[in-house]
């Protein structure tokens, strides 16, 4: 990160020069901040902010990281805008201090049971004879579906068209510029309740930050946790958070299915606490350590010191495992019964589990057995250096948001963002020549 230092001039025109140079520095800082990416992962447990700087060819440098306890959110839906705004402000402030950067706008994530997805096919008659397909034709095809499935109280979060077919024959990725008389495509829409989306955006903007884009949790996580091959050949991304699980099916780089399941890490903890009559903190400790306990313990029962009373209790590992596996079974049943995920299984090769509760006991084995697919854990795997805090399953979404911002930034890069260091320093020399020459 280049730091611009204020210079104090002691001469006749000192006051004027200092004032002008201060103004120039502020403008230059804005130019530099325009080249910086800022993202916020708003979870039920934590709010994480990352500041990154693109360094070319898809690489980026992490400049700062901030985290705050999340308040005002329940299962991905805002229940207290003021509390959530305060959490965002704390997380952003920490990231700004760490990176020495002012954050003005961000890309954020979204989840919640108000989200639903629609998969359908649309066909558009272009002309009675082959004509060149335009971008307007492509948008018109997508709007046909929107009018049918998006109601007044709903808003589109993601719209993905794929497998374009021209004149009923060839499948293409991008039809623009090709000749055809009819065009059809598969379309995936992720829609959400307008009021819930608006509350999330306004909670962030109440902290003085503009929201540039909103990205579905699992779609963002797939950007960092899936390999290039998995994204092309097909994968199911399962992102298990604190209070819900987000699922995305990715094929040929496209989001072709998505859903939200109202079960997360806190449900496993509550089950353990309730059944074994333990405090929440002790139950959380047992949940996180169950995989290690199952591997290392030579006995079926262990002694556990409770956090609330320092009382020592004996816990059966077999019983503890059965409590967790019962909830895992429910999660998998909901994933398979309440969604259309089965019809996508023939088109994918891998299941990747990520998120803060990814390593809950039994999930990897039971999910692989139910789907008959290879299952692995997913952590951010990018071509850029990451700090230790961003190398675990819990960081997949926030790192994925950075990746998403890089991709969308390339598509929408402005003239200001394309300014080179050479042109900026030419401007600095011009200021010096004018006032000191």
Short mmCIF file of C-alpha atoms in Angstrom, two decimals:
data_model
loop_
_atom_site.label_atom_id
_atom_site.label_comp_id
_atom_site.label_asym_id
_atom_site.label_seq_id
_atom_site.Cartn_x
_atom_site.Cartn_y
_atom_site.Cartn_z
CA UNK A 1 0.00 0.00 0.00
CA UNK A 2 1.37 3.39 -0.99
CA UNK A 3 1.15 5.94 1.81
CA UNK A 4 0.82 9.62 0.93
CA UNK A 5 2.51 11.83 3.51
CA UNK A 6 1.59 15.44 4.05
CA UNK A 7 4.49 17.87 3.59
CA UNK A 8 4.63 21.13 5.56
CA UNK A 9 6.04 24.09 3.59
CA UNK A 10 7.60 27.03 5.44
CA UNK A 11 7.72 29.92 3.01
CA UNK A 12 5.79 33.02 2.04
CA UNK A 13 3.19 31.07 0.28
CA UNK A 14 3.21 28.33 2.94
CA UNK A 15 -0.41 28.61 4.02
CA UNK A 16 -1.71 28.57 0.45
CA UNK A 17 0.56 25.72 -0.55
CA UNK A 18 -0.30 23.60 2.49
CA UNK A 19 -3.99 24.09 1.86
CA UNK A 20 -3.68 23.24 -1.83
CA UNK A 21 -1.43 20.26 -1.24
CA UNK A 22 -3.79 18.92 1.43
CA UNK A 23 -6.64 19.10 -1.09
CA UNK A 24 -4.51 17.35 -3.71
CA UNK A 25 -3.62 14.58 -1.26
CA UNK A 26 -7.26 13.98 -0.45
CA UNK A 27 -8.04 13.66 -4.16
CA UNK A 28 -5.16 11.26 -4.65
CA UNK A 29 -6.29 9.15 -1.69
CA UNK A 30 -9.71 8.89 -3.31
CA UNK A 31 -8.08 7.68 -6.51
CA UNK A 32 -6.17 5.01 -4.58
CA UNK A 33 -9.20 3.98 -2.53
CA UNK A 34 -11.10 3.58 -5.80
CA UNK A 35 -8.67 0.80 -6.64
CA UNK A 36 -9.44 -1.00 -3.38
CA UNK A 37 -12.07 -3.70 -2.86
CA UNK A 38 -14.06 -3.82 0.38
CA UNK A 39 -16.46 -6.65 1.28
CA UNK A 40 -18.55 -7.57 4.32
CA UNK A 41 -19.65 -11.07 5.32
CA UNK A 42 -22.67 -10.53 7.56
CA UNK A 43 -23.31 -13.67 9.55
CA UNK A 44 -25.52 -14.51 12.52
CA UNK A 45 -22.46 -14.96 14.73
CA UNK A 46 -19.89 -12.53 13.28
CA UNK A 47 -19.57 -9.61 10.89
CA UNK A 48 -16.32 -9.79 8.93
CA UNK A 49 -14.88 -7.02 6.75
CA UNK A 50 -11.98 -7.47 4.34
CA UNK A 51 -10.13 -4.78 2.38
CA UNK A 52 -8.12 -5.98 -0.61
CA UNK A 53 -6.20 -4.43 -3.48
CA UNK A 54 -6.22 -5.97 -6.98
CA UNK A 55 -2.70 -6.67 -8.22
CA UNK A 56 -3.47 -7.84 -11.75
CA UNK A 57 -4.29 -11.15 -13.46
CA UNK A 58 -6.84 -12.13 -10.81
CA UNK A 59 -4.44 -11.69 -7.89
CA UNK A 60 -5.10 -9.48 -4.89
CA UNK A 61 -3.41 -8.33 -1.70
CA UNK A 62 -5.26 -8.36 1.62
CA UNK A 63 -4.79 -4.93 3.19
CA UNK A 64 -6.97 -5.24 6.26
CA UNK A 65 -9.42 -7.42 8.17
CA UNK A 66 -12.02 -6.53 10.80
CA UNK A 67 -14.41 -8.69 12.82
CA UNK A 68 -17.22 -7.86 15.24
CA UNK A 69 -19.87 -9.78 17.15
CA UNK A 70 -23.03 -9.86 15.04
CA UNK A 71 -26.23 -8.52 16.55
CA UNK A 72 -29.61 -7.89 15.00
CA UNK A 73 -29.64 -10.88 12.63
CA UNK A 74 -31.51 -14.16 13.00
CA UNK A 75 -31.01 -16.99 10.47
CA UNK A 76 -29.82 -14.50 7.89
CA UNK A 77 -32.77 -12.11 8.30
CA UNK A 78 -32.53 -8.68 9.94
CA UNK A 79 -34.52 -8.41 13.19
CA UNK A 80 -32.93 -5.19 14.52
CA UNK A 81 -31.49 -2.74 11.98
CA UNK A 82 -29.87 -0.49 14.58
CA UNK A 83 -28.01 -3.36 16.28
CA UNK A 84 -26.82 -4.78 12.97
CA UNK A 85 -25.67 -1.35 11.78
CA UNK A 86 -23.56 -0.96 14.93
CA UNK A 87 -21.96 -4.38 14.36
CA UNK A 88 -21.15 -3.44 10.77
CA UNK A 89 -19.65 -0.12 11.88
CA UNK A 90 -17.35 -1.82 14.41
CA UNK A 91 -16.15 -4.40 11.88
CA UNK A 92 -15.57 -1.78 9.18
CA UNK A 93 -13.75 0.57 11.58
CA UNK A 94 -11.37 -2.22 12.56
CA UNK A 95 -10.65 -3.05 8.90
CA UNK A 96 -10.08 0.63 8.08
CA UNK A 97 -7.55 1.02 10.89
CA UNK A 98 -5.75 -2.17 9.89
CA UNK A 99 -5.55 -1.18 6.21
CA UNK A 100 -5.17 2.61 6.60
CA UNK A 101 -8.01 2.92 4.07
CA UNK A 102 -11.37 4.65 4.12
CA UNK A 103 -14.22 2.33 3.10
CA UNK A 104 -16.96 4.08 1.15
CA UNK A 105 -18.68 1.19 -0.63
CA UNK A 106 -18.87 -2.59 -0.21
CA UNK A 107 -20.14 -5.85 -1.64
CA UNK A 108 -22.10 -7.84 0.95
CA UNK A 109 -23.53 -11.34 1.27
CA UNK A 110 -27.13 -12.39 1.76
CA UNK A 111 -28.95 -15.47 3.04
CA UNK A 112 -32.14 -16.30 4.91
CA UNK A 113 -35.25 -18.45 4.56
CA UNK A 114 -36.95 -15.65 2.61
CA UNK A 115 -34.81 -16.62 -0.39
CA UNK A 116 -36.16 -19.07 -2.97
CA UNK A 117 -34.98 -20.24 -6.36
CA UNK A 118 -36.66 -20.94 -9.67
CA UNK A 119 -35.27 -23.01 -12.53
CA UNK A 120 -37.02 -22.80 -15.85
CA UNK A 121 -36.56 -22.49 -19.59
CA UNK A 122 -37.49 -19.56 -21.82
CA UNK A 123 -37.79 -19.23 -25.61
CA UNK A 124 -37.80 -16.05 -27.68
CA UNK A 125 -38.80 -15.69 -31.34
CA UNK A 126 -36.24 -13.31 -32.83
CA UNK A 127 -37.38 -13.05 -36.48
CA UNK A 128 -38.84 -15.08 -39.34
CA UNK A 129 -35.34 -15.43 -40.73
CA UNK A 130 -31.90 -15.65 -39.02
CA UNK A 131 -30.69 -12.35 -37.58
CA UNK A 132 -27.75 -11.32 -35.42
CA UNK A 133 -28.50 -11.85 -31.74
CA UNK A 134 -27.99 -8.66 -29.71
CA UNK A 135 -27.53 -8.03 -26.02
CA UNK A 136 -31.03 -6.54 -26.00
CA UNK A 137 -32.39 -9.88 -27.30
CA UNK A 138 -30.62 -11.69 -24.49
CA UNK A 139 -32.07 -9.33 -21.86
CA UNK A 140 -35.56 -9.68 -23.39
CA UNK A 141 -35.35 -13.47 -23.06
CA UNK A 142 -34.46 -13.17 -19.37
CA UNK A 143 -37.24 -10.64 -18.73
CA UNK A 144 -39.89 -13.08 -19.99
CA UNK A 145 -39.26 -15.30 -16.97
CA UNK A 146 -38.92 -12.42 -14.53
CA UNK A 147 -42.41 -11.18 -15.33
CA UNK A 148 -43.86 -14.63 -14.65
CA UNK A 149 -42.15 -15.56 -11.38
CA UNK A 150 -41.19 -12.31 -9.61
CA UNK A 151 -44.07 -10.77 -7.69
CA UNK A 152 -44.45 -7.23 -6.38
CA UNK A 153 -43.00 -8.09 -2.97
CA UNK A 154 -40.06 -10.08 -4.37
CA UNK A 155 -36.74 -8.94 -5.82
CA UNK A 156 -34.08 -10.72 -7.87
CA UNK A 157 -30.78 -11.42 -6.11
CA UNK A 158 -29.19 -13.46 -8.92
CA UNK A 159 -30.25 -14.16 -12.48
CA UNK A 160 -28.18 -16.73 -14.35
CA UNK A 161 -28.93 -17.76 -17.94
CA UNK A 162 -27.01 -20.71 -19.36
CA UNK A 163 -27.13 -23.35 -22.10
CA UNK A 164 -28.37 -20.98 -24.81
CA UNK A 165 -29.84 -22.89 -27.75
CA UNK A 166 -30.08 -21.24 -31.18
CA UNK A 167 -32.72 -22.53 -33.60
CA UNK A 168 -33.13 -25.68 -31.52
CA UNK A 169 -29.68 -27.00 -32.35
CA UNK A 170 -26.39 -25.68 -30.96
CA UNK A 171 -25.71 -24.96 -27.27
CA UNK A 172 -23.56 -21.86 -26.74
CA UNK A 173 -22.27 -19.91 -23.74
CA UNK A 174 -22.80 -16.44 -25.22
CA UNK A 175 -25.24 -16.05 -28.15
CA UNK A 176 -24.56 -12.34 -28.79
CA UNK A 177 -23.30 -11.78 -32.34
CA UNK A 178 -24.50 -15.15 -33.67
CA UNK A 179 -27.24 -15.69 -36.26
CA UNK A 180 -30.56 -17.26 -35.26
CA UNK A 181 -34.33 -16.91 -35.65
CA UNK A 182 -35.18 -18.40 -32.23
CA UNK A 183 -33.24 -18.47 -28.97
CA UNK A 184 -33.89 -20.37 -25.75
CA UNK A 185 -31.99 -20.80 -22.51
CA UNK A 186 -32.12 -22.36 -19.06
CA UNK A 187 -32.54 -19.67 -16.41
CA UNK A 188 -31.90 -19.82 -12.68
CA UNK A 189 -33.42 -17.06 -10.56
CA UNK A 190 -32.68 -16.52 -6.89
CA UNK A 191 -35.31 -14.19 -5.47
CA UNK A 192 -35.90 -12.80 -2.00
CA UNK A 193 -38.46 -10.84 -0.05
CA UNK A 194 -38.04 -7.17 -0.95
CA UNK A 195 -38.48 -6.01 2.65
CA UNK A 196 -35.76 -8.36 3.94
CA UNK A 197 -33.28 -7.33 1.24
CA UNK A 198 -34.03 -3.65 1.83
CA UNK A 199 -33.54 -4.01 5.62
CA UNK A 200 -30.14 -5.64 5.10
CA UNK A 201 -28.94 -2.96 2.69
CA UNK A 202 -30.22 -0.09 4.82
CA UNK A 203 -28.60 -1.55 7.95
CA UNK A 204 -25.23 -1.40 6.21
CA UNK A 205 -25.81 2.02 4.69
CA UNK A 206 -26.86 3.39 8.10
CA UNK A 207 -23.20 2.84 9.05
CA UNK A 208 -22.22 5.32 6.32
CA UNK A 209 -21.25 2.78 3.65
CA UNK A 210 -22.83 2.34 0.22
CA UNK A 211 -23.79 -1.20 -0.86
CA UNK A 212 -22.63 -1.86 -4.42
CA UNK A 213 -23.81 -5.44 -4.77
CA UNK A 214 -25.44 -8.30 -2.86
CA UNK A 215 -24.25 -11.90 -3.29
CA UNK A 216 -25.77 -15.18 -2.08
CA UNK A 217 -23.61 -16.81 0.65
CA UNK A 218 -22.97 -20.14 -1.06
CA UNK A 219 -22.37 -18.51 -4.46
CA UNK A 220 -19.70 -16.32 -2.88
CA UNK A 221 -18.15 -19.27 -1.01
CA UNK A 222 -17.95 -21.26 -4.23
CA UNK A 223 -15.71 -18.54 -5.69
CA UNK A 224 -13.00 -19.31 -3.14
CA UNK A 225 -13.61 -22.89 -1.94
CA UNK A 226 -14.06 -24.66 -5.30
CA UNK A 227 -11.22 -25.41 -7.69
CA UNK A 228 -11.41 -24.33 -11.32
CA UNK A 229 -12.02 -27.95 -12.36
CA UNK A 230 -14.84 -28.37 -9.83
CA UNK A 231 -16.52 -25.18 -11.03
CA UNK A 232 -16.38 -26.39 -14.65
CA UNK A 233 -17.17 -30.10 -14.15
CA UNK A 234 -19.85 -29.52 -11.51
CA UNK A 235 -20.00 -29.40 -7.71
CA UNK A 236 -22.43 -28.97 -4.84
CA UNK A 237 -21.27 -26.36 -2.33
CA UNK A 238 -22.70 -26.77 1.20
CA UNK A 239 -22.00 -23.76 3.43
CA UNK A 240 -22.94 -24.49 7.05
CA UNK A 241 -23.15 -21.37 9.14
CA UNK A 242 -24.18 -20.66 12.70
CA UNK A 243 -27.95 -20.79 12.18
CA UNK A 244 -28.58 -22.02 8.62
CA UNK A 245 -27.06 -23.92 5.71
CA UNK A 246 -26.73 -22.48 2.20
CA UNK A 247 -26.50 -24.79 -0.79
CA UNK A 248 -25.37 -23.96 -4.33
CA UNK A 249 -24.98 -26.20 -7.37
CA UNK A 250 -22.29 -24.98 -9.77
CA UNK A 251 -21.85 -26.27 -13.32
CA UNK A 252 -19.62 -24.82 -16.07
CA UNK A 253 -19.02 -21.83 -13.82
CA UNK A 254 -22.74 -21.05 -13.49
CA UNK A 255 -25.00 -21.02 -10.44
CA UNK A 256 -27.75 -23.42 -11.54
CA UNK A 257 -29.47 -24.17 -8.22
CA UNK A 258 -29.58 -22.63 -4.73
CA UNK A 259 -31.45 -23.08 -1.46
CA UNK A 260 -31.34 -22.23 2.24
CA UNK A 261 -31.95 -24.83 4.98
CA UNK A 262 -32.82 -23.56 8.51
CA UNK A 263 -30.28 -25.75 10.34
CA UNK A 264 -26.83 -24.59 11.40
CA UNK A 265 -24.13 -25.10 14.00
CA UNK A 266 -26.15 -23.62 16.84
CA UNK A 267 -28.79 -26.36 16.43
CA UNK A 268 -26.20 -29.06 17.14
CA UNK A 269 -25.00 -27.15 20.20
CA UNK A 270 -28.55 -26.66 21.51
CA UNK A 271 -29.26 -30.40 21.07
CA UNK A 272 -26.22 -31.36 23.14
CA UNK A 273 -27.03 -28.78 25.84
CA UNK A 274 -30.67 -29.84 26.06
CA UNK A 275 -30.23 -33.62 26.03
CA UNK A 276 -27.21 -33.72 28.36
CA UNK A 277 -28.42 -30.84 30.55
CA UNK A 278 -25.25 -28.79 29.99
CA UNK A 279 -24.64 -25.07 29.62
CA UNK A 280 -24.27 -23.72 26.08
CA UNK A 281 -20.52 -23.06 26.31
CA UNK A 282 -19.73 -26.60 27.45
CA UNK A 283 -22.00 -28.04 24.76
CA UNK A 284 -20.24 -25.91 22.10
CA UNK A 285 -16.88 -27.18 23.32
CA UNK A 286 -18.04 -30.80 23.06
CA UNK A 287 -19.46 -30.27 19.56
CA UNK A 288 -16.24 -28.77 18.22
CA UNK A 289 -14.03 -31.38 19.85
CA UNK A 290 -16.11 -34.48 19.14
CA UNK A 291 -14.07 -35.50 16.03
CA UNK A 292 -10.82 -35.34 18.05
CA UNK A 293 -12.41 -37.10 21.01
CA UNK A 294 -13.64 -39.96 18.82
CA UNK A 295 -10.16 -40.45 17.39
CA UNK A 296 -8.07 -40.01 20.52
CA UNK A 297 -10.17 -41.37 23.40
CA UNK A 298 -9.62 -45.03 24.31
CA UNK A 299 -12.73 -45.12 26.48
CA UNK A 300 -16.39 -44.64 25.61
CA UNK A 301 -16.94 -41.99 28.26
CA UNK A 302 -15.03 -38.87 29.24
CA UNK A 303 -15.10 -36.43 32.14
CA UNK A 304 -15.98 -32.84 31.24
CA UNK A 305 -15.63 -29.77 33.44
CA UNK A 306 -18.60 -27.45 32.89
CA UNK A 307 -17.99 -23.79 32.23
CA UNK A 308 -20.86 -22.42 34.32
CA UNK A 309 -20.24 -24.26 37.62
CA UNK A 310 -16.86 -26.05 37.33
CA UNK A 311 -18.78 -29.26 37.99
CA UNK A 312 -17.26 -32.42 36.49
CA UNK A 313 -19.71 -34.58 34.54
CA UNK A 314 -19.22 -37.86 32.72
CA UNK A 315 -20.35 -37.97 29.09
CA UNK A 316 -20.79 -41.06 26.92
CA UNK A 317 -19.14 -40.48 23.52
CA UNK A 318 -21.51 -42.97 21.90
CA UNK A 319 -24.50 -41.05 23.23
CA UNK A 320 -22.94 -37.70 22.27
CA UNK A 321 -22.29 -38.97 18.75
CA UNK A 322 -25.89 -40.19 18.41
CA UNK A 323 -27.21 -36.74 19.39
CA UNK A 324 -25.12 -35.01 16.72
CA UNK A 325 -25.81 -37.63 14.03
CA UNK A 326 -29.57 -37.32 14.55
CA UNK A 327 -29.38 -33.63 13.62
CA UNK A 328 -27.01 -34.40 10.70
CA UNK A 329 -29.60 -36.86 9.37
CA UNK A 330 -32.29 -34.19 9.60
CA UNK A 331 -30.09 -31.71 7.73
CA UNK A 332 -29.40 -34.17 4.92
CA UNK A 333 -33.08 -35.22 4.75
CA UNK A 334 -34.15 -31.59 4.40
CA UNK A 335 -31.51 -31.00 1.75
CA UNK A 336 -32.73 -33.94 -0.30
CA UNK A 337 -36.50 -33.89 0.33
CA UNK A 338 -37.31 -30.18 0.34
CA UNK A 339 -35.13 -29.32 -2.65
CA UNK A 340 -34.66 -30.46 -6.23
CA UNK A 341 -31.02 -31.31 -5.68
CA UNK A 342 -31.38 -34.96 -6.72
CA UNK A 343 -31.89 -34.06 -10.39
CA UNK A 344 -28.53 -32.24 -10.41
CA UNK A 345 -26.50 -35.13 -8.95
CA UNK A 346 -25.80 -36.73 -12.37
CA UNK A 347 -24.19 -33.48 -13.49
CA UNK A 348 -21.74 -33.01 -10.60
CA UNK A 349 -18.67 -34.87 -9.38
CA UNK A 350 -17.98 -33.43 -5.93
CA UNK A 351 -19.58 -32.10 -2.76
CA UNK A 352 -17.61 -29.43 -0.91
CA UNK A 353 -18.52 -28.61 2.70
CA UNK A 354 -17.45 -25.23 4.04
CA UNK A 355 -18.55 -22.62 6.59
CA UNK A 356 -17.94 -22.23 10.32
CA UNK A 357 -19.73 -25.48 11.22
CA UNK A 358 -18.39 -27.57 8.30
CA UNK A 359 -16.55 -30.10 10.45
CA UNK A 360 -19.48 -31.21 12.59
CA UNK A 361 -19.13 -34.91 13.40
CA UNK A 362 -20.53 -37.36 10.82
CA UNK A 363 -21.61 -34.89 8.16
CA UNK A 364 -18.89 -35.62 5.60
CA UNK A 365 -19.32 -39.40 5.79
CA UNK A 366 -23.13 -39.39 5.90
CA UNK A 367 -23.49 -36.86 3.08
CA UNK A 368 -21.13 -38.82 0.83
CA UNK A 369 -23.05 -42.03 1.53
CA UNK A 370 -26.45 -40.39 0.84
CA UNK A 371 -25.38 -38.75 -2.43
CA UNK A 372 -22.85 -41.38 -3.53
CA UNK A 373 -20.38 -38.61 -4.35
CA UNK A 374 -16.88 -37.65 -3.28
CA UNK A 375 -17.06 -35.18 -0.36
CA UNK A 376 -14.30 -32.91 0.91
CA UNK A 377 -13.92 -29.89 3.20
CA UNK A 378 -13.42 -26.55 1.48
CA UNK A 379 -11.24 -23.64 2.59
CA UNK A 380 -10.33 -20.52 0.59
CA UNK A 381 -8.00 -21.68 -2.17
CA UNK A 382 -6.91 -18.70 -4.25
CA UNK A 383 -3.77 -17.63 -6.08
CA UNK A 384 -3.13 -14.84 -3.59
CA UNK A 385 -1.45 -14.87 -0.18
CA UNK A 386 -3.93 -14.94 2.69
CA UNK A 387 -3.38 -14.18 6.40
CA UNK A 388 -3.95 -17.06 8.83
CA UNK A 389 -7.38 -15.70 9.85
CA UNK A 390 -8.64 -16.26 6.29
CA UNK A 391 -7.34 -19.79 5.71
CA UNK A 392 -10.19 -21.74 7.31
CA UNK A 393 -13.71 -22.87 6.35
CA UNK A 394 -15.23 -19.94 8.22
CA UNK A 395 -13.56 -17.49 5.80
CA UNK A 396 -14.80 -18.97 2.52
CA UNK A 397 -17.63 -16.46 2.10
CA UNK A 398 -15.67 -13.29 2.82
CA UNK A 399 -12.74 -14.34 0.59
CA UNK A 400 -15.25 -15.43 -2.06
CA UNK A 401 -16.80 -11.96 -1.96
CA UNK A 402 -13.38 -10.52 -2.81
CA UNK A 403 -13.10 -12.94 -5.76
CA UNK A 404 -16.61 -12.02 -6.90
CA UNK A 405 -15.75 -8.31 -6.70
CA UNK A 406 -12.63 -8.86 -8.81
CA UNK A 407 -14.64 -10.60 -11.52
CA UNK A 408 -17.45 -8.02 -11.57
CA UNK A 409 -14.88 -5.21 -11.34
CA UNK A 410 -13.21 -6.38 -14.53
CA UNK A 411 -16.54 -6.21 -16.31
CA UNK A 412 -17.37 -2.73 -15.03
CA UNK A 413 -13.99 -1.08 -14.68
CA UNK A 414 -14.19 2.70 -15.09
CA UNK A 415 -11.66 5.12 -16.58
CA UNK A 416 -10.73 6.25 -13.07
CA UNK A 417 -9.88 2.70 -12.03
CA UNK A 418 -7.67 2.32 -15.09
CA UNK A 419 -5.47 5.27 -14.16
CA UNK A 420 -1.81 4.31 -13.85
CA UNK A 421 0.64 5.31 -11.15
CA UNK A 422 2.62 7.15 -13.83
CA UNK A 423 -0.28 9.47 -14.65
CA UNK A 424 -0.93 10.14 -10.94
CA UNK A 425 2.67 11.08 -10.26
CA UNK A 426 2.69 13.24 -13.41
CA UNK A 427 -0.10 15.20 -11.75
CA UNK A 428 1.93 15.50 -8.52
CA UNK A 429 4.92 16.88 -10.48
CA UNK A 430 2.62 19.36 -12.18
CA UNK A 431 1.46 20.63 -8.77
CA UNK A 432 5.05 21.04 -7.56
CA UNK A 433 6.09 22.86 -10.74
CA UNK A 434 3.17 25.26 -10.47
CA UNK A 435 3.69 26.20 -6.81
CA UNK A 436 7.41 25.72 -6.26
CA UNK A 437 8.88 26.36 -9.70
#
